[in-house]
Coordinates of C-alpha atoms and ligand atoms in Angstrom, one line a residue:
X1 CA 220.0 90.0 -47.1
X2 CA 222.7 92.7 -47.1
X3 CA 226.2 91.8 -46.3
X4 CA 226.6 94.4 -43.6
X5 CA 227.2 93.0 -40.2
X6 CA 226.4 95.8 -37.7
X7 CA 229.3 96.4 -35.3
X8 CA 228.5 96.6 -31.6
X9 CA 229.3 99.7 -29.5
X10 CA 232.9 99.7 -28.2
X11 CA 231.6 99.4 -24.6
X12 CA 230.3 95.9 -25.3
X13 CA 233.8 94.5 -25.3
X14 CA 234.3 95.8 -21.7
X15 CA 231.7 93.7 -20.0
X16 CA 230.5 90.0 -19.9
X17 CA 227.1 88.6 -19.0
X18 CA 226.5 87.9 -15.3
X19 CA 228.4 84.6 -14.7
X20 CA 226.1 83.6 -11.9
X21 CA 223.1 83.8 -14.1
X22 CA 225.0 81.8 -16.8
X23 CA 225.8 78.9 -14.4
X24 CA 222.2 78.8 -13.3
X25 CA 221.1 78.6 -16.9
X26 CA 223.5 75.8 -17.7
X27 CA 222.4 73.8 -14.7
X28 CA 218.7 74.3 -15.6
X29 CA 219.4 73.1 -19.1
X30 CA 221.1 69.9 -17.8
X31 CA 218.2 69.4 -15.4
X32 CA 215.7 69.8 -18.2
X33 CA 217.6 67.2 -20.2
X34 CA 217.1 64.7 -17.3
X35 CA 220.4 65.1 -15.3
X36 CA 220.1 64.8 -11.5
X37 CA 221.4 68.2 -10.8
X38 CA 221.9 69.7 -7.4
X39 CA 221.8 73.5 -7.8
X40 CA 224.0 75.4 -5.4
X41 CA 224.5 78.3 -7.8
X42 CA 221.3 80.2 -7.2
X43 CA 221.4 83.6 -5.5
X44 CA 217.9 83.5 -4.2
X45 CA 216.0 82.2 -1.2
X46 CA 214.4 78.8 -1.8
X47 CA 211.1 79.7 -0.1
X48 CA 208.1 81.3 -1.9
X49 CA 207.1 84.9 -1.5
X50 CA 204.8 85.2 1.6
X51 CA 201.1 85.0 1.0
X52 CA 200.1 88.5 2.2
X53 CA 202.6 89.9 -0.3
X54 CA 201.2 87.9 -3.2
X55 CA 197.7 88.9 -2.2
X56 CA 198.6 92.6 -2.3
X57 CA 199.9 92.0 -5.9
X58 CA 196.7 90.2 -6.9
X59 CA 194.6 93.0 -5.3
X60 CA 196.5 95.6 -7.3
X61 CA 195.6 93.7 -10.5
X62 CA 191.9 93.4 -9.4
X63 CA 191.8 97.1 -8.7
X64 CA 193.4 97.7 -12.1
X65 CA 196.3 99.4 -10.4
X66 CA 198.1 98.8 -13.7
X67 CA 199.2 102.2 -15.0
X68 CA 202.4 104.2 -15.0
X69 CA 203.4 105.3 -11.5
X70 CA 205.5 108.2 -10.3
X71 CA 209.0 107.8 -11.6
X72 CA 210.7 107.3 -8.1
X73 CA 207.9 104.9 -7.1
X74 CA 204.5 105.3 -5.5
X75 CA 204.5 107.7 -2.6
X76 CA 203.0 105.2 -0.2
X77 CA 205.9 102.8 -0.8
X78 CA 208.5 105.5 -0.3
X79 CA 206.8 106.6 2.9
X80 CA 206.7 103.0 4.1
X81 CA 210.4 102.6 3.4
X82 CA 211.2 105.9 5.3
X83 CA 209.1 104.6 8.2
X84 CA 210.8 101.2 8.2
X85 CA 214.3 102.8 8.3
X86 CA 213.2 105.1 11.1
X87 CA 211.7 102.2 13.1
X88 CA 214.5 99.7 12.5
X89 CA 217.6 102.0 12.6
X90 CA 216.4 105.5 13.8
X91 CA 217.6 107.0 10.5
X92 CA 215.7 110.0 9.3
X93 CA 214.9 110.2 5.6
X94 CA 212.2 112.0 3.6
X95 CA 210.2 110.4 0.8
X96 CA 212.1 112.5 -1.8
X97 CA 215.3 110.8 -0.6
X98 CA 214.1 107.5 -1.8
X99 CA 214.0 105.9 -5.2
X100 CA 212.2 102.6 -5.9
X101 CA 213.8 100.8 -8.9
X102 CA 213.5 97.6 -10.9
X103 CA 215.5 95.6 -8.3
X104 CA 218.4 96.6 -6.1
X105 CA 220.6 96.0 -9.1
X106 CA 219.0 98.7 -11.2
X107 CA 219.1 101.1 -8.3
X108 CA 222.9 100.6 -8.2
X109 CA 223.0 101.1 -12.0
X110 CA 221.1 104.4 -11.7
X111 CA 223.3 105.5 -8.8
X112 CA 226.5 104.7 -10.7
X113 CA 225.4 106.7 -13.8
X114 CA 224.3 109.6 -11.6
X115 CA 227.7 109.7 -9.8
X116 CA 230.6 108.3 -11.7
X117 CA 232.2 108.9 -15.1
X118 CA 235.6 108.9 -16.9
X119 CA 238.5 109.7 -14.6
X120 CA 236.7 108.5 -11.5
X121 CA 237.9 105.5 -9.5
X122 CA 235.6 103.5 -7.4
X123 CA 237.0 101.1 -4.7
X124 CA 235.5 97.6 -4.7
X125 CA 236.4 95.3 -1.8
X126 CA 237.2 91.9 -3.4
X127 CA 235.7 89.2 -3.5
X128 CA 233.0 91.4 -4.9
X129 CA 229.4 90.9 -6.1
X130 CA 229.6 90.1 -9.8
X131 CA 227.7 93.2 -11.0
X132 CA 229.7 96.0 -9.3
X133 CA 232.7 96.1 -11.7
X134 CA 230.6 96.0 -14.9
X135 CA 228.2 98.6 -13.5
X136 CA 231.1 100.9 -12.8
X137 CA 232.8 100.2 -16.1
X138 CA 229.7 101.1 -18.1
X139 CA 229.8 104.6 -16.7
X140 CA 233.4 105.1 -18.0
X141 CA 234.8 105.1 -14.4
X142 CA 237.4 102.6 -13.2
X143 CA 236.6 99.9 -10.7
X144 CA 239.6 99.6 -8.3
X145 CA 239.7 96.2 -6.7
X146 CA 240.7 96.1 -3.0
X147 CA 241.7 92.5 -2.1
X148 CA 240.3 91.2 1.2
X149 CA 242.1 88.3 2.8
X150 CA 240.7 85.0 4.0
X151 CA 243.0 85.3 7.0
X152 CA 241.3 88.6 8.0
X153 CA 237.8 86.9 7.7
X154 CA 237.4 89.0 4.5
X155 CA 237.3 92.2 6.6
X156 CA 238.7 95.5 5.3
X157 CA 241.9 96.8 6.8
X158 CA 243.4 100.3 6.9
X159 CA 246.6 99.2 5.1
X160 CA 244.6 97.7 2.3
X161 CA 242.4 100.7 1.8
X162 CA 245.3 103.1 1.9
X163 CA 247.2 101.1 -0.7
X164 CA 244.4 101.5 -3.3
X165 CA 243.0 105.0 -2.5
X166 CA 244.2 107.7 -4.8
X167 CA 243.3 111.4 -5.5
X168 CA 240.9 110.0 -8.2
X169 CA 239.0 107.9 -5.8
X170 CA 235.4 109.1 -5.8
X171 CA 233.8 106.4 -3.7
X172 CA 233.6 102.9 -2.3
X173 CA 231.0 100.2 -2.5
X174 CA 230.4 98.2 0.7
X175 CA 228.4 95.0 0.8
X176 CA 227.9 93.6 4.3
X177 CA 226.8 90.8 4.7
X178 CA 228.7 89.9 1.5
X179 CA 227.7 88.0 -1.5
X180 CA 229.8 85.8 -2.1
X181 CA 231.6 85.4 1.3
X182 CA 228.9 85.9 3.9
X183 CA 231.4 88.0 5.8
X184 CA 230.3 91.2 7.5
X185 CA 232.5 94.3 8.0
X186 CA 233.6 95.0 11.5
X187 CA 232.8 98.3 13.2
X188 CA 236.6 98.9 13.2
X189 CA 236.8 98.5 9.4
X190 CA 233.8 100.7 8.9
X191 CA 235.3 103.4 11.1
X192 CA 238.4 103.3 8.8
X193 CA 236.2 103.7 5.8
X194 CA 234.2 106.5 7.4
X195 CA 237.3 108.5 8.4
X196 CA 238.8 108.2 4.9
X197 CA 235.5 109.1 3.3
X198 CA 235.1 112.2 5.6
X199 CA 238.7 113.3 4.9
X200 CA 238.6 112.8 1.2
X201 CA 234.9 113.5 0.4
X202 CA 234.2 110.1 -1.0
X203 CA 230.7 108.7 -1.5
X204 CA 230.0 105.5 0.4
X205 CA 227.6 103.1 -1.2
X206 CA 226.3 100.6 1.3
X207 CA 224.6 97.6 -0.4
X208 CA 222.6 96.2 2.5
X209 CA 220.5 93.7 0.6
X210 CA 221.3 90.9 3.1
X211 CA 220.9 93.0 6.3
X212 CA 218.0 90.8 7.5
X213 CA 220.0 87.6 7.2
X214 CA 222.6 88.0 10.0
X215 CA 223.4 85.0 12.2
X216 CA 224.5 85.2 15.9
X217 CA 223.6 87.8 18.5
X218 CA 225.9 90.6 17.4
X219 CA 224.0 93.4 15.7
X220 CA 225.2 94.2 12.1
X221 CA 227.6 97.2 12.2
X222 CA 226.5 100.0 9.8
X223 CA 228.6 102.9 8.7
X224 CA 225.7 105.3 9.3
X225 CA 225.6 104.3 13.0
X226 CA 229.4 104.5 13.3
X227 CA 229.6 107.9 11.5
X228 CA 226.2 109.6 11.4
X229 CA 228.0 112.7 10.1
X230 CA 228.6 110.8 6.9
X231 CA 224.9 110.8 6.0
X232 CA 225.1 113.3 3.1
X233 CA 227.9 111.2 1.6
X234 CA 226.1 107.9 1.9
X235 CA 223.9 106.0 -0.4
X236 CA 222.0 103.0 0.9
X237 CA 220.9 100.3 -1.5
X238 CA 218.4 97.7 -0.4
X239 CA 215.3 95.9 -1.5
X240 CA 212.8 93.1 -1.0
X241 CA 214.4 90.5 -3.3
X242 CA 216.3 88.6 -0.5
X243 CA 214.4 89.7 2.6
X244 CA 211.0 88.7 1.3
X245 CA 212.0 86.1 -1.3
X246 CA 210.8 88.5 -4.1
X247 CA 213.6 88.2 -6.6
X248 CA 211.2 87.9 -9.6
X249 CA 209.1 91.0 -8.6
X250 CA 212.0 93.3 -9.3
X251 CA 211.8 95.9 -6.5
X252 CA 214.7 97.5 -4.9
X253 CA 215.3 100.9 -3.3
X254 CA 218.0 103.5 -2.8
X255 CA 218.2 106.2 -0.1
X256 CA 220.5 109.1 -0.2
X257 CA 221.0 112.9 -0.5
X258 CA 218.1 114.6 -2.3
X259 CA 220.2 115.9 -5.3
X260 CA 221.6 112.4 -6.0
X261 CA 218.2 110.7 -5.8
X262 CA 216.8 113.5 -8.1
X263 CA 219.6 112.8 -10.6
X264 CA 218.8 109.0 -10.4
X265 CA 215.1 109.9 -11.0
X266 CA 216.1 111.7 -14.2
X267 CA 217.9 108.6 -15.4
X268 CA 215.0 106.3 -14.4
X269 CA 212.5 108.7 -16.2
X270 CA 214.5 108.2 -19.4
X271 CA 215.0 104.5 -19.1
X272 CA 212.4 102.3 -17.2
X273 CA 210.0 105.2 -16.3
X274 CA 209.1 103.3 -13.1
X275 CA 209.1 99.8 -11.6
X276 CA 206.0 97.7 -12.1
X277 CA 202.9 99.2 -10.4
X278 CA 201.8 95.7 -9.3
X279 CA 205.1 94.8 -7.8
X280 CA 205.3 98.1 -6.0
X281 CA 202.0 97.3 -4.2
X282 CA 203.3 93.9 -3.2
X283 CA 206.5 95.5 -1.9
X284 CA 204.4 97.9 0.1
X285 CA 202.8 94.9 1.8
X286 CA 206.2 93.5 2.5
X287 CA 207.8 96.7 3.9
X288 CA 204.8 97.9 5.9
X289 CA 203.5 94.5 7.1
X290 CA 204.7 92.1 9.7
X291 CA 208.4 91.5 9.7
X292 CA 208.5 87.9 11.0
X293 CA 209.1 86.4 7.5
X294 CA 212.7 87.5 7.2
X295 CA 213.3 86.3 10.7
X296 CA 211.9 82.9 10.1
X297 CA 213.8 82.6 6.8
X298 CA 217.0 83.4 8.6
X299 CA 216.3 80.8 11.3
X300 CA 215.7 78.2 8.6
X301 CA 219.1 78.9 7.0
X302 CA 221.1 78.6 10.2
X303 CA 221.2 74.7 10.5
X304 CA 222.0 74.5 6.8
X305 CA 224.9 76.9 7.3
X306 CA 226.2 75.0 10.3
X307 CA 226.0 71.7 8.5
X308 CA 227.6 72.8 5.2
X309 CA 230.5 74.5 7.1
X310 CA 231.1 71.4 9.2
X311 CA 231.2 69.2 6.1
X312 CA 233.4 71.5 4.0
X313 CA 236.0 72.0 6.7
X314 CA 236.2 68.3 7.3
X315 CA 237.7 67.9 3.9
X316 CA 241.5 67.9 4.1
X317 CA 243.1 71.1 2.8
X318 CA 239.7 72.9 2.5
X319 CA 239.3 76.1 4.5
X320 CA 236.2 78.2 4.8
X321 CA 235.4 81.4 6.6
X322 CA 232.2 81.0 8.6
X323 CA 229.6 83.3 7.0
X324 CA 228.0 85.7 9.5
X325 CA 225.2 86.5 7.1
X326 CA 223.6 85.9 3.7
X327 CA 223.2 82.3 2.4
X328 CA 226.5 81.6 0.8
X329 CA 229.7 79.7 1.8
X330 CA 232.9 80.4 -0.1
X331 CA 235.4 77.6 0.6
X332 CA 239.0 77.8 -0.5
X333 CA 239.5 74.7 -2.8
X334 CA 242.9 75.8 -4.1
X335 CA 244.7 72.9 -2.3
X336 CA 243.2 70.8 -5.2
X337 CA 244.3 73.0 -8.0
X338 CA 247.0 71.4 -10.1
X339 CA 245.4 67.9 -9.6
X340 CA 243.6 66.2 -12.4
X341 CA 240.8 63.8 -13.5
X342 CA 240.7 61.8 -16.8
X343 CA 243.9 63.6 -17.8
X344 CA 242.3 67.1 -17.4
X345 CA 244.2 69.4 -14.9
X346 CA 242.1 71.6 -12.6
X347 CA 243.9 74.9 -13.1
X348 CA 241.6 77.1 -11.1
X349 CA 238.0 77.8 -9.9
X350 CA 236.5 77.8 -13.3
X351 CA 237.8 74.2 -14.0
X352 CA 236.8 73.1 -10.5
X353 CA 233.2 74.3 -11.0
X354 CA 233.1 72.7 -14.4
X355 CA 234.4 69.4 -13.0
X356 CA 231.7 69.5 -10.2
X357 CA 229.0 70.2 -12.7
X358 CA 230.1 67.6 -15.3
X359 CA 231.1 64.7 -13.1
X360 CA 229.1 65.3 -9.9
X361 CA 226.1 67.1 -11.3
X362 CA 226.4 70.0 -8.9
X363 CA 226.2 73.6 -9.9
X364 CA 228.4 76.1 -8.1
X365 CA 229.9 79.4 -9.1
X366 CA 233.6 79.7 -9.6
X367 CA 235.3 82.3 -7.4
X368 CA 236.9 83.9 -10.4
X369 CA 233.4 85.4 -11.1
X370 CA 233.9 87.3 -7.9
X371 CA 237.5 88.2 -8.5
X372 CA 238.8 85.5 -6.2
X373 CA 240.0 82.4 -8.1
X374 CA 241.0 80.2 -5.1
X375 CA 237.4 79.8 -4.0
X376 CA 234.1 78.4 -5.2
X377 CA 230.7 79.7 -4.1
X378 CA 228.0 77.4 -2.8
X379 CA 224.5 78.8 -2.0
X380 CA 222.9 77.0 1.0
X381 CA 219.5 78.3 0.1
X382 CA 218.8 74.7 -1.0
X383 CA 217.0 71.9 0.8
X384 CA 218.9 70.1 3.6
X385 CA 218.6 66.8 1.6
X386 CA 220.3 68.5 -1.4
X387 CA 223.0 69.9 0.8
X388 CA 223.6 66.5 2.4
X389 CA 223.8 64.7 -1.0
X390 CA 225.9 67.6 -2.4
X391 CA 228.5 67.3 0.4
X392 CA 228.7 63.5 -0.2
X393 CA 229.2 64.1 -3.9
X394 CA 231.8 66.8 -3.2
X395 CA 233.9 64.5 -1.0
X396 CA 233.9 61.8 -3.7
X397 CA 234.8 64.3 -6.4
X398 CA 237.6 65.7 -4.3
X399 CA 238.9 62.3 -3.4
X400 CA 238.9 61.3 -7.2
X401 CA 241.4 64.1 -8.0
X402 CA 244.9 62.8 -8.4
Ligands
LIG1 C1 220.7 90.0 -5.0 C2 221.7 91.1 -4.8 C3 221.3 92.5 -5.1 C4 220.0 92.9 -5.6 O1 219.3 92.1 -6.4 P1 217.9 92.5 -7.0 O2 217.3 91.2 -7.4 O3 218.2 93.3 -8.2 O4 217.1 93.3 -6.0 C5 222.2 93.5 -4.8 N1 223.4 93.2 -4.3 C6 223.8 92.0 -4.0 C7 225.1 91.8 -3.4 C8 222.9 90.9 -4.2 O5 223.4 89.6 -4.0

């Protein structure tokens, strides 16, 4: 063996592995070792992929649809996505304005590399989805965190946005409903974003991955409906991971101006070539088939959301914005920071999540992972029994802090 230890590229010191995937791995490890773990850390639906989608995947294998596909995805799938957007929203896109990628995450990665680089600033409303800052950082651009306040129900405000926008701002990433807060942006907030984007020439990236999971009767506000004239400055990111419980199939898609999608295709052609042919056929069945699955999934989440919110807010000192979409709650547990157990002080969300995992065997994700240390994220895409037991354990754990 030589004594050379190969140094990693400098960029590797700028990013960390996904913290949500890390908690999930630790919880699975403890579970495998026999611990009675309740897992509230997962960011995926707890129901299986629907049968008709799985059948389409099997059929693709049987037909030996197992070769490289077109770089941006099979034309049938891109056409089906165009049709779905037209039917659901009235938005007009063409197939060459669509890229299918290996998950929504990879679409965002392609988008960021096509658009951003050193000197550019990208606004990220915070709490943010864990992958936005590292994806931006890896392009050499600077993520600029725009804090959202619990008292505003995590909505964007004009003051906030103006405070962080500069002449270097190239764009903004919106996520509504949000992971981790479940909050949705109001039409008023989106109008503010649209006006600034139109005035300054920003690109608006709208990550709509949870758009089928919206509670209540109010339709989800979308920036393209509020400002249709923003279409050639807007990128839409979506996919089937959440809406059709297809996280493992790895299919997401991006819609946007032709020249941006073409640039993203160049990147994809030199990296993954294309997403899995089999998974694309399954996604085609999801996008073009009946749309009752996401509706049923959402309806099944609602009682769980209501229960977990009622339980959390019954704990003294705990506040929690009621999520209007997605399947996460993001309670503020900071009233208990500074308290201790077995001589260990809970300094922040990382300690709180570690305490809940070690002493109460429940996996959660510390708010610090989302840029908001006062909070802890619980996914309620878990069984009602687990949620009931988890809330019992949480109350005991909190009461044991001195
Ligand atoms: C899950 C998720 C995605 C996309 O996930 P993929 O599995 O890569 O499709 C994108 N944005 C947010 C906010 C998510 O939670």
